[in-house]
């Protein structure tokens, strides 16, 4: 494998947190409210992940995302368990790709419960496709400095005398 | 003999009263629309169909955006989980390689007898291994399960 012993990898105990043990259709059904509830943690994590491009540097942000997701589902279970389950079952059974189109009635019931009890409003249908601006406290990673090669060909000095070409130009009809 | 044969022969003649007149008169098919009406109908139906197509297309695009939005909302959580599992597995793979190649003299983990794959990157850079290296120490069953994920799902 390409990973040598010099690469610092986190211990397994550092990486072990309670994971979200929830299947796909349920996540899709919860997605809009979940994304809205955990917006800050999600943005923080995704910014870190894309800026650093290294899984090791965003472990804490990732843990925050998972913790927020767990918290959201606990709240939903306490407040809107039946409404949410009804919607998730509809999403799972109505189509092969968990499309949300077929479940507008149950969605309305769940949205109302979420708004009344948890005060989470369902965002517009394209909310998470929009570009976002996120203000973070994490310092920006340093850009890779420009490579300097010791054996590069030295450039001409700025003030060197530039004589006109002795035999003219190949494209004389264009330049003169 | 010759006379008898001639007596039996009967000449083929028209029926009494002559043949019926030959019906050569053209009878055109009944026309419901003239050319202008047909062109107008074609344009009208096409315009109506285009309008309906447009409505349907918009609806489909909206649904696609909604599904993409839903998937992007849960994406950070899935990536966070995947990253943790990925790092755990990388460590397991490295330990497994160290254990497997412990008896080979001169072998260094992550290199070919001390010769690294990448020479001009900082030593503490995590290069994501390719699929075959990542699954090198797993059972073939798991390998096939992941490689043919599209067929299973």
XYZ file of N, CA and C in Angstrom, chain B:
459
model
N -65.885 -34.834 -92.009
C -65.287 -34.608 -90.689
C -64.996 -33.132 -90.482
N -64.395 -32.573 -91.442
C -64.057 -31.146 -91.374
C -65.330 -30.312 -91.250
N -66.347 -30.654 -91.950
C -67.605 -29.897 -91.911
C -68.270 -29.975 -90.536
N -68.198 -31.177 -89.928
C -68.817 -31.365 -88.597
C -68.160 -30.470 -87.568
N -66.841 -30.403 -87.629
C -66.109 -29.550 -86.669
C -66.486 -28.102 -86.827
N -66.636 -27.654 -88.037
C -66.965 -26.257 -88.283
C -68.363 -25.924 -87.778
N -69.255 -26.882 -87.796
C -70.622 -26.644 -87.341
C -70.646 -26.439 -85.827
N -69.764 -27.199 -85.041
C -69.778 -27.102 -83.570
C -69.202 -25.787 -83.081
N -68.317 -25.179 -83.825
C -67.635 -23.955 -83.391
C -68.633 -22.816 -83.295
N -68.570 -22.100 -82.112
C -69.487 -20.976 -81.947
C -68.666 -19.724 -81.749
N -69.008 -18.713 -82.461
C -68.190 -17.499 -82.357
C -68.498 -16.746 -81.072
N -67.431 -16.188 -80.459
C -67.564 -15.438 -79.209
C -68.077 -14.051 -79.544
N -69.226 -13.744 -79.060
C -69.842 -12.462 -79.425
C -70.248 -11.690 -78.181
N -70.455 -10.373 -78.268
C -70.932 -9.603 -77.108
C -72.293 -10.092 -76.643
N -72.627 -9.844 -75.353
C -73.965 -10.235 -74.886
C -75.039 -9.450 -75.603
N -76.246 -9.927 -75.567
C -77.283 -9.187 -76.241
C -77.473 -7.793 -75.616
N -77.542 -6.835 -76.464
C -77.637 -5.443 -75.974
C -76.293 -4.773 -75.863
N -75.195 -5.539 -76.119
C -73.836 -4.951 -76.087
C -73.228 -4.957 -74.689
N -71.925 -4.635 -74.622
C -71.200 -4.556 -73.326
C -71.666 -3.366 -72.522
N -71.469 -3.448 -71.167
C -71.753 -2.279 -70.311
C -70.666 -1.234 -70.539
N -70.992 0.016 -70.343
C -69.935 1.040 -70.513
C -68.815 0.846 -69.481
N -67.580 1.089 -69.872
C -66.441 0.903 -68.959
C -66.422 2.041 -67.932
N -66.356 1.732 -66.590
C -66.394 2.820 -65.578
C -65.028 3.466 -65.432
N -64.737 4.395 -66.293
C -63.418 5.040 -66.238
C -63.462 6.363 -65.497
N -64.598 6.774 -64.966
C -64.701 8.087 -64.329
C -63.973 8.075 -62.987
N -63.194 9.104 -62.683
C -62.425 9.161 -61.424
C -63.359 9.487 -60.273
N -63.260 8.676 -59.178
C -64.049 8.965 -57.976
C -63.058 9.309 -56.864
N -62.777 10.570 -56.594
C -61.768 10.895 -55.553
C -62.279 10.560 -54.164
N -61.303 10.293 -53.247
C -61.653 10.020 -51.841
C -62.239 11.278 -51.210
N -63.081 11.055 -50.209
C -63.756 12.198 -49.595
C -62.737 13.024 -48.801
N -62.663 14.314 -49.002
C -61.703 15.155 -48.255
C -62.426 15.848 -47.107
N -61.800 15.718 -45.922
C -62.377 16.384 -44.744
C -61.752 17.766 -44.542
N -60.437 17.854 -44.850
C -59.749 19.147 -44.667
C -59.030 19.504 -45.953
N -58.953 20.758 -46.223
C -58.093 21.168 -47.333
C -56.670 21.385 -46.818
N -55.773 21.704 -47.700
C -54.349 21.812 -47.340
C -54.087 22.834 -46.256
N -54.714 23.982 -46.364
C -54.482 25.043 -45.371
C -54.905 24.589 -43.983
N -56.068 23.901 -43.930
C -56.562 23.440 -42.627
C -55.611 22.415 -42.037
N -55.033 21.556 -42.905
C -54.133 20.523 -42.386
C -52.849 21.132 -41.853
N -52.319 22.107 -42.561
C -51.117 22.790 -42.048
C -51.416 23.488 -40.726
N -52.574 24.155 -40.693
C -52.943 24.867 -39.467
C -53.108 23.885 -38.303
N -53.727 22.741 -38.615
C -53.908 21.722 -37.558
C -52.579 21.185 -37.074
N -51.685 20.928 -38.013
C -50.355 20.419 -37.631
C -49.653 21.399 -36.705
N -49.688 22.677 -37.104
C -48.993 23.684 -36.284
C -49.669 23.815 -34.920
N -50.995 23.785 -34.940
C -51.716 23.929 -33.665
C -51.431 22.790 -32.716
N -51.487 21.551 -33.230
C -51.272 20.385 -32.360
C -49.834 20.372 -31.851
N -48.891 20.728 -32.765
C -47.484 20.745 -32.332
C -47.259 21.790 -31.247
N -47.895 22.947 -31.423
C -47.724 23.995 -30.407
C -48.284 23.535 -29.070
N -49.454 22.915 -29.121
C -50.041 22.418 -27.865
C -49.169 21.373 -27.212
N -48.634 20.453 -28.042
C -47.776 19.398 -27.489
C -46.504 19.984 -26.903
N -45.979 21.004 -27.570
C -44.754 21.633 -27.048
C -45.017 22.295 -25.700
N -46.178 22.884 -25.583
C -46.527 23.520 -24.309
C -46.607 22.476 -23.193
N -47.273 21.356 -23.487
C -47.393 20.303 -22.469
C -46.026 19.705 -22.141
N -45.216 19.532 -23.186
C -43.859 18.993 -22.988
C -43.049 19.895 -22.063
N -43.228 21.185 -22.293
C -42.494 22.169 -21.482
C -42.906 22.082 -20.014
N -44.204 21.965 -19.808
C -44.693 21.852 -18.416
C -44.103 20.609 -17.744
N -44.142 19.500 -18.493
C -43.636 18.238 -17.947
C -42.144 18.320 -17.668
N -41.431 18.950 -18.606
C -39.979 19.077 -18.478
C -39.633 19.883 -17.228
N -40.381 20.964 -17.019
C -40.136 21.800 -15.836
C -40.356 21.005 -14.561
N -41.432 20.230 -14.564
C -41.747 19.429 -13.374
C -40.621 18.441 -13.088
N -40.122 17.789 -14.170
C -39.064 16.794 -13.986
C -37.799 17.461 -13.467
N -37.481 18.632 -14.027
C -36.271 19.343 -13.570
C -36.403 19.723 -12.098
N -37.599 20.187 -11.727
C -37.827 20.554 -10.318
C -37.611 19.359 -9.407
N -38.152 18.212 -9.837
C -38.006 17.014 -9.003
C -36.549 16.592 -8.903
N -35.831 16.727 -10.029
C -34.407 16.371 -9.997
C -33.652 17.263 -9.032
N -33.963 18.558 -9.080
C -33.280 19.492 -8.180
C -33.615 19.148 -6.735
N -34.853 18.791 -6.500
C -35.243 18.452 -5.127
C -34.488 17.226 -4.629
N -34.385 16.218 -5.498
C -33.677 14.999 -5.079
C -32.192 15.285 -4.854
N -31.614 16.114 -5.733
C -30.206 16.465 -5.576
C -30.006 17.232 -4.277
N -30.958 18.103 -3.996
C -30.902 18.896 -2.770
C -30.949 17.979 -1.551
N -31.856 17.005 -1.594
C -31.990 16.081 -0.468
C -30.700 15.296 -0.266
N -30.103 14.880 -1.379
C -28.879 14.082 -1.263
C -27.717 14.937 -0.758
N -27.683 16.192 -1.200
C -26.598 17.058 -0.746
C -26.750 17.403 0.728
N -27.968 17.393 1.227
C -28.166 17.705 2.644
C -27.608 16.610 3.539
N -27.702 15.354 3.099
C -27.182 14.271 3.940
C -25.743 13.900 3.580
N -25.213 14.527 2.540
C -23.862 14.190 2.080
C -22.787 14.397 3.145
N -22.753 15.542 3.883
C -21.697 15.717 4.881
C -21.678 14.604 5.928
N -22.870 14.186 6.352
C -22.923 13.124 7.360
C -22.342 11.823 6.828
N -22.672 11.520 5.584
C -22.195 10.269 4.988
C -20.687 10.328 4.787
N -20.193 11.491 4.343
C -18.750 11.634 4.119
C -17.998 11.546 5.446
N -18.552 12.145 6.492
C -17.892 12.099 7.806
C -17.755 10.658 8.281
N -18.852 9.910 8.122
C -18.832 8.507 8.533
C -17.844 7.705 7.695
N -17.890 7.953 6.407
C -16.991 7.243 5.485
C -15.531 7.549 5.798
N -15.217 8.799 6.112
C -13.833 9.176 6.411
C -13.302 8.423 7.610
N -14.114 8.338 8.647
C -13.665 7.633 9.856
C -13.395 6.164 9.550
N -14.315 5.551 8.841
C -14.138 4.133 8.529
C -12.926 3.940 7.610
N -12.753 4.864 6.695
C -11.622 4.805 5.755
C -10.295 4.862 6.505
N -10.194 5.792 7.450
C -8.938 5.920 8.198
C -8.679 4.689 9.060
N -9.751 4.163 9.645
C -9.595 2.928 10.428
C -9.061 1.802 9.548
N -9.636 1.684 8.367
C -9.245 0.593 7.475
C -7.816 0.769 6.982
N -7.406 2.024 6.735
C -6.029 2.279 6.301
C -5.056 1.795 7.380
N -5.396 2.100 8.614
C -4.514 1.679 9.713
C -4.465 0.151 9.814
N -5.646 -0.456 9.681
C -5.691 -1.926 9.714
C -4.836 -2.513 8.590
N -4.952 -1.962 7.405
C -4.185 -2.462 6.262
C -2.690 -2.337 6.522
N -2.289 -1.190 7.070
C -0.858 -0.959 7.301
C -0.328 -1.941 8.345
N -1.097 -2.120 9.425
C -0.676 -3.083 10.456
C -0.598 -4.499 9.884
N -1.571 -4.813 9.045
C -1.609 -6.147 8.450
C -0.386 -6.363 7.553
N -0.038 -5.327 6.813
C 1.121 -5.453 5.923
C 2.395 -5.613 6.736
N 2.502 -4.849 7.830
C 3.689 -4.962 8.678
C 3.806 -6.362 9.255
N 2.658 -6.935 9.633
C 2.665 -8.283 10.214
C 3.020 -9.326 9.152
N 2.444 -9.142 7.980
C 2.630 -10.122 6.899
C 4.074 -10.144 6.418
N 4.705 -8.959 6.310
C 6.037 -8.857 5.721
C 7.129 -8.758 6.780
N 6.790 -9.127 8.015
C 7.775 -8.976 9.093
C 9.018 -9.837 8.854
N 8.848 -10.999 8.220
C 9.962 -11.924 8.046
C 10.797 -11.609 6.800
N 10.335 -10.697 5.967
C 11.066 -10.399 4.735
C 12.146 -9.368 5.040
N 13.421 -9.703 4.856
C 14.458 -8.728 5.170
C 14.450 -7.574 4.175
N 14.612 -6.357 4.695
C 14.684 -5.181 3.828
C 13.346 -4.600 3.429
N 12.257 -5.229 3.842
C 10.941 -4.722 3.440
C 10.533 -3.580 4.356
N 10.106 -2.477 3.767
C 9.539 -1.377 4.542
C 8.093 -1.189 4.124
N 7.251 -0.966 5.110
C 5.808 -0.855 4.823
C 5.547 0.377 3.971
N 4.720 0.219 2.955
C 4.353 1.341 2.086
C 5.354 1.615 0.989
N 6.449 0.847 0.938
C 7.466 1.045 -0.093
C 7.822 -0.315 -0.687
N 8.589 -0.270 -1.776
C 9.077 -1.521 -2.348
C 10.536 -1.668 -1.941
N 10.801 -2.403 -0.915
C 12.144 -2.569 -0.331
C 12.807 -1.212 -0.118
N 12.072 -0.292 0.471
C 12.623 1.021 0.786
C 12.465 2.065 -0.301
N 11.968 1.658 -1.466
C 11.787 2.630 -2.542
C 10.333 3.107 -2.538
N 10.112 4.391 -2.182
C 8.719 4.848 -2.057
C 8.067 5.058 -3.414
N 6.722 5.039 -3.412
C 5.981 5.259 -4.654
C 6.091 6.720 -5.071
N 5.967 7.605 -4.077
C 6.049 9.041 -4.361
C 7.291 9.591 -3.680
N 8.118 10.324 -4.412
C 9.378 10.785 -3.833
C 9.364 12.266 -3.485
N 8.596 13.085 -4.204
C 8.680 14.521 -3.950
C 7.437 15.090 -3.285
N 6.804 14.322 -2.391
C 5.741 14.870 -1.551
C 6.226 14.773 -0.113
N 5.718 15.637 0.795
C 6.126 15.530 2.196
C 5.801 14.142 2.745
N 6.629 13.632 3.665
C 6.412 12.253 4.123
C 5.071 12.043 4.812
N 4.518 13.101 5.424
C 3.251 12.934 6.141
C 2.066 13.303 5.250
N 2.070 12.834 4.020
C 0.938 13.083 3.121
C 0.152 11.793 2.964
N -1.157 11.914 3.174
C -1.999 10.727 3.031
C -2.435 10.613 1.579
N -1.866 9.635 0.889
C -2.274 9.359 -0.489
C -3.320 8.259 -0.430
N -4.494 8.522 -0.977
C -5.543 7.504 -0.910
C -5.150 6.324 -1.786
N -5.093 5.128 -1.219
C -4.705 3.970 -2.031
C -5.779 3.613 -3.043
N -5.376 2.945 -4.110
C -6.357 2.520 -5.115
C -7.173 1.371 -4.545
N -8.245 1.064 -5.250
C -9.221 0.076 -4.762
C -8.568 -1.262 -4.415
N -7.688 -1.765 -5.278
C -7.117 -3.094 -5.076
C -6.199 -3.123 -3.867
N -5.517 -1.996 -3.614
C -4.661 -1.954 -2.425
C -5.503 -1.849 -1.166
N -6.564 -1.071 -1.268
C -7.432 -0.873 -0.108
C -8.061 -2.199 0.313
N -8.407 -3.044 -0.635
C -9.054 -4.319 -0.323
C -8.070 -5.488 -0.336
N -6.752 -5.176 -0.349
C -5.761 -6.233 -0.540
C -5.836 -7.300 0.538
N -6.086 -6.904 1.787
C -6.039 -7.875 2.879
C -7.428 -8.358 3.297
N -8.451 -7.946 2.568
C -9.800 -8.379 2.943
C -10.115 -9.697 2.250
N -11.258 -10.267 2.603
C -11.626 -11.530 1.968
C -12.154 -11.236 0.563
N -11.971 -12.183 -0.351
C -12.425 -11.964 -1.736
C -13.911 -11.650 -1.815
N -14.656 -12.180 -0.869
C -16.097 -11.937 -0.874
C -16.395 -10.444 -0.739
N -15.693 -9.837 0.213
C -15.887 -8.397 0.412
C -15.436 -7.629 -0.822
N -14.341 -8.077 -1.400
C -13.815 -7.444 -2.613
C -14.884 -7.447 -3.702
N -15.469 -8.628 -3.963
C -16.477 -8.734 -5.014
C -17.702 -7.914 -4.672
N -18.052 -7.918 -3.386
C -19.239 -7.167 -2.976
C -19.095 -5.700 -3.315
N -17.893 -5.154 -3.046
C -17.688 -3.733 -3.309
C -17.499 -3.465 -4.802
N -16.757 -4.375 -5.468
C -16.465 -4.140 -6.881
C -17.735 -4.205 -7.725
N -18.656 -5.075 -7.339
C -19.886 -5.248 -8.109
C -21.080 -4.651 -7.390
N -20.828 -3.543 -6.719
C -21.886 -2.896 -5.950
C -23.074 -2.531 -6.825
N -22.762 -2.112 -8.064
C -23.818 -1.689 -8.984
C -24.720 -2.855 -9.348
N -24.144 -4.044 -9.391
C -24.954 -5.197 -9.761
C -25.842 -5.630 -8.608
N -25.359 -5.424 -7.388
C -26.135 -5.862 -6.227
C -27.278 -4.908 -5.923
N -27.046 -3.632 -6.164
C -28.057 -2.669 -5.726
C -29.061 -2.386 -6.840
